[in-house]
Coordinates of C-alpha atoms in Angstrom, one line a residue:
M1 CA -3.8 -35.8 52.3
C2 CA -5.9 -37.0 49.5
P3 CA -5.8 -40.8 48.7
E4 CA -3.8 -41.9 45.7
V5 CA -5.7 -42.1 42.4
A6 CA -4.6 -45.2 40.5
L7 CA -5.9 -46.2 37.1
A8 CA -4.9 -49.2 35.1
G9 CA -1.7 -48.3 33.2
F10 CA -1.6 -44.7 34.5
P11 CA 0.8 -43.2 37.0
T12 CA -0.3 -42.6 40.5
C13 CA -1.0 -39.0 41.6
R14 CA -1.1 -37.0 44.9
V15 CA -2.7 -33.7 45.4
N16 CA 0.6 -31.8 45.9
L17 CA 2.0 -33.1 42.6
R18 CA -1.2 -32.4 40.6
A19 CA 0.4 -30.4 37.7
S20 CA 3.1 -32.9 36.8
C21 CA 0.7 -35.8 37.4
C22 CA -1.8 -34.4 34.9
K23 CA 0.9 -34.0 32.3
E24 CA 1.9 -37.6 32.8
M25 CA -1.6 -38.8 32.6
G26 CA -2.2 -36.8 29.5
A27 CA 0.8 -38.3 27.8
A28 CA -0.3 -41.8 28.8
V29 CA -3.8 -41.2 27.4
V30 CA -2.4 -39.9 24.1
R31 CA 0.0 -42.9 23.9
A32 CA -2.9 -45.3 24.6
I33 CA -5.0 -43.8 21.9
K34 CA -2.2 -44.0 19.4
N35 CA -1.4 -47.6 20.1
F36 CA -5.1 -48.7 20.2
N37 CA -5.6 -51.7 18.0
L38 CA -2.2 -51.2 16.4
E39 CA -1.5 -54.8 15.5
N40 CA -4.9 -55.2 13.8
R41 CA -4.4 -52.0 11.9
A42 CA -1.0 -53.1 10.8
A43 CA -2.2 -56.5 9.7
R44 CA -5.0 -54.9 7.7
E45 CA -2.5 -52.6 5.9
I46 CA -0.2 -55.5 5.1
G47 CA -3.0 -57.6 3.8
K48 CA -4.3 -55.0 1.3
V49 CA -3.8 -55.8 -2.3
K50 CA -0.9 -54.0 -3.7
P51 CA -1.4 -51.9 -6.9
S52 CA -0.2 -53.7 -10.0
A53 CA 1.5 -52.3 -13.0
A54 CA -0.7 -50.9 -15.8
P55 CA -1.6 -53.6 -18.4
R56 CA 0.6 -53.7 -21.5
H57 CA -0.8 -53.2 -24.9
P58 CA -1.4 -56.6 -26.6
S59 CA 1.1 -55.7 -29.4
T60 CA 3.8 -54.7 -27.0
S61 CA 3.4 -57.9 -24.9
R62 CA 3.6 -60.0 -28.1
L63 CA 6.8 -58.2 -29.2
L64 CA 8.4 -58.7 -25.8
R65 CA 7.7 -62.4 -25.9
E66 CA 9.2 -62.6 -29.4
Q67 CA 12.4 -60.8 -28.3
M68 CA 12.8 -62.9 -25.1
S69 CA 12.4 -66.1 -27.1
D70 CA 14.9 -65.0 -29.8
Q71 CA 17.5 -63.9 -27.3
A72 CA 17.1 -66.2 -24.3
D73 CA 20.8 -66.2 -23.5
I74 CA 20.8 -62.4 -22.9
K75 CA 18.5 -62.9 -19.9
G76 CA 21.0 -65.2 -18.3
E77 CA 23.9 -62.9 -19.3
I78 CA 22.3 -59.9 -17.6
G79 CA 22.0 -61.8 -14.2
R80 CA 25.5 -63.4 -14.3
K81 CA 28.4 -61.8 -12.5
D82 CA 31.7 -61.6 -14.2
D83 CA 34.5 -62.2 -11.7
K84 CA 37.2 -60.8 -13.9
L85 CA 35.4 -57.5 -14.4
L86 CA 34.6 -57.3 -10.7
S87 CA 38.3 -57.8 -9.8
L88 CA 39.4 -55.1 -12.3
L89 CA 36.8 -52.8 -10.9
R90 CA 38.1 -53.3 -7.3
D91 CA 41.6 -52.4 -8.5
V92 CA 40.6 -49.1 -10.0
Y93 CA 41.4 -46.1 -7.8
V94 CA 40.6 -42.6 -9.1
N95 CA 42.5 -39.6 -7.8
S96 CA 41.5 -36.5 -9.6
R97 CA 42.5 -32.9 -9.3
D98 CA 41.3 -29.9 -11.3
P99 CA 43.9 -28.7 -13.8
V100 CA 45.4 -25.4 -13.1
S101 CA 44.5 -23.0 -15.9
A102 CA 47.0 -20.6 -17.4
A103 CA 45.1 -17.6 -16.1
Q104 CA 45.3 -18.9 -12.5
D105 CA 49.0 -19.7 -13.0
K106 CA 49.7 -16.1 -14.3
D107 CA 47.7 -14.5 -11.4
A108 CA 49.6 -16.5 -8.8
G109 CA 53.0 -15.3 -10.2
T110 CA 52.3 -11.6 -10.5
P111 CA 51.2 -9.5 -7.5
Q112 CA 47.9 -7.7 -8.0
E113 CA 48.1 -4.0 -8.9
P114 CA 46.4 -1.7 -6.5
K115 CA 43.1 -0.3 -7.8
E116 CA 43.0 3.4 -8.6
F117 CA 40.4 5.4 -6.6
R118 CA 39.0 8.9 -7.0
L119 CA 37.1 11.1 -4.6
P120 CA 33.4 11.3 -5.1
K121 CA 32.0 14.3 -6.9
G122 CA 28.9 16.3 -5.9
N123 CA 26.9 16.2 -2.7
H124 CA 27.0 12.9 -0.8
V125 CA 25.0 13.9 2.3
N126 CA 24.7 11.2 5.0
M127 CA 26.8 8.7 3.0
N128 CA 30.1 7.2 4.1
I129 CA 31.7 7.2 0.7
E130 CA 35.3 8.0 1.0
N131 CA 36.6 6.9 -2.4
I132 CA 35.2 5.3 -5.6
P133 CA 37.2 3.0 -7.9
K134 CA 38.0 4.5 -11.3
G135 CA 35.6 3.4 -14.0
K136 CA 32.6 3.3 -11.5
V137 CA 30.2 5.9 -10.2
S138 CA 27.9 6.1 -7.2
I139 CA 24.2 6.2 -7.4
V140 CA 24.2 9.9 -6.6
E141 CA 26.8 10.6 -9.3
A142 CA 24.9 8.6 -11.8
L143 CA 21.7 10.5 -11.2
T144 CA 23.6 13.8 -11.3
L145 CA 25.3 13.1 -14.6
L146 CA 22.1 11.9 -16.2
N147 CA 20.2 15.0 -14.9
N148 CA 23.0 17.3 -16.1
H149 CA 23.0 15.8 -19.5
K150 CA 19.2 16.1 -19.7
L151 CA 19.2 19.7 -18.7
D152 CA 22.2 20.8 -20.8
P153 CA 23.2 18.2 -23.4
D154 CA 25.5 20.7 -25.2
T155 CA 27.7 21.3 -22.1
W156 CA 27.5 17.8 -20.6
T157 CA 28.5 15.7 -23.6
A158 CA 29.4 12.0 -23.3
E159 CA 33.1 13.0 -23.7
K160 CA 33.0 15.5 -20.9
I161 CA 31.2 13.1 -18.6
A162 CA 33.7 10.3 -19.4
E163 CA 36.6 12.7 -18.6
E164 CA 35.0 14.1 -15.5
Y165 CA 34.0 10.8 -13.8
H166 CA 37.0 8.7 -15.2
L167 CA 34.7 6.4 -17.2
E168 CA 35.0 4.6 -20.6
Q169 CA 33.5 6.5 -23.5
K170 CA 31.4 3.5 -24.7
D171 CA 29.9 3.0 -21.2
V172 CA 28.9 6.6 -21.0
N173 CA 27.3 6.5 -24.4
S174 CA 25.3 3.4 -23.3
V175 CA 24.2 5.0 -20.1
L176 CA 23.0 8.1 -21.8
K177 CA 21.2 6.1 -24.4
Y178 CA 19.4 3.6 -22.2
F179 CA 18.9 5.3 -18.9
V180 CA 16.8 8.3 -18.0
T181 CA 15.9 10.0 -14.8
F182 CA 12.4 10.1 -13.6
E183 CA 10.4 13.2 -14.4
V184 CA 7.3 14.1 -12.5
K185 CA 4.5 15.8 -14.4
I186 CA 1.3 16.9 -12.8
F187 CA -1.6 17.4 -15.1
P188 CA -4.5 19.5 -13.8
S189 CA -7.8 17.7 -13.6
K190 CA -10.4 18.7 -16.2
D191 CA -13.0 19.9 -13.8
M192 CA -10.7 22.4 -12.2
K193 CA -10.4 25.9 -13.7
A194 CA -6.9 27.0 -14.7
I195 CA -5.7 30.2 -13.1
Q196 CA -4.9 32.7 -15.8
S197 CA -1.7 34.6 -15.4
K198 CA -2.0 38.4 -15.7

């Protein structure tokens, strides 16, 4: 067996406990470095001059002196505690609840009507859509109706789309006005010769 290695302030170590011993020694070394000259460093920080407030403008300090001399009793009034007000404040107990609105009251009294659903239209491949609430459309249906309207606007009018998909007329008009499907156009490059049809 190897003799014990002992250093001042460090744990003792044997050869068969080398891994745990090295961890303990490493922690002790780190602790010693952290705490080195701690008291002197703390005293130096405490002894530093604290930053003072920015100097006031001469006109401001003059106005403050005038106000304080005119109303000297206010300074004492600010620092004085009023026992009567403190006792009244201790007696106050606030217990608040949110008021129940008429809409919440009405909703609590009547049972909710079940929503109406419809079956999805078109091809919903690899989608688990069983039913759609009336007044709403799926993404696939929205793209389909926009594309149908773009390809054949005379047949797929806003009225027909609203009737077919159980939508509001104004919503369909807004969708047809503000949404369009993507259209991919490929332009031939200028250096390529176009193939003439025969």
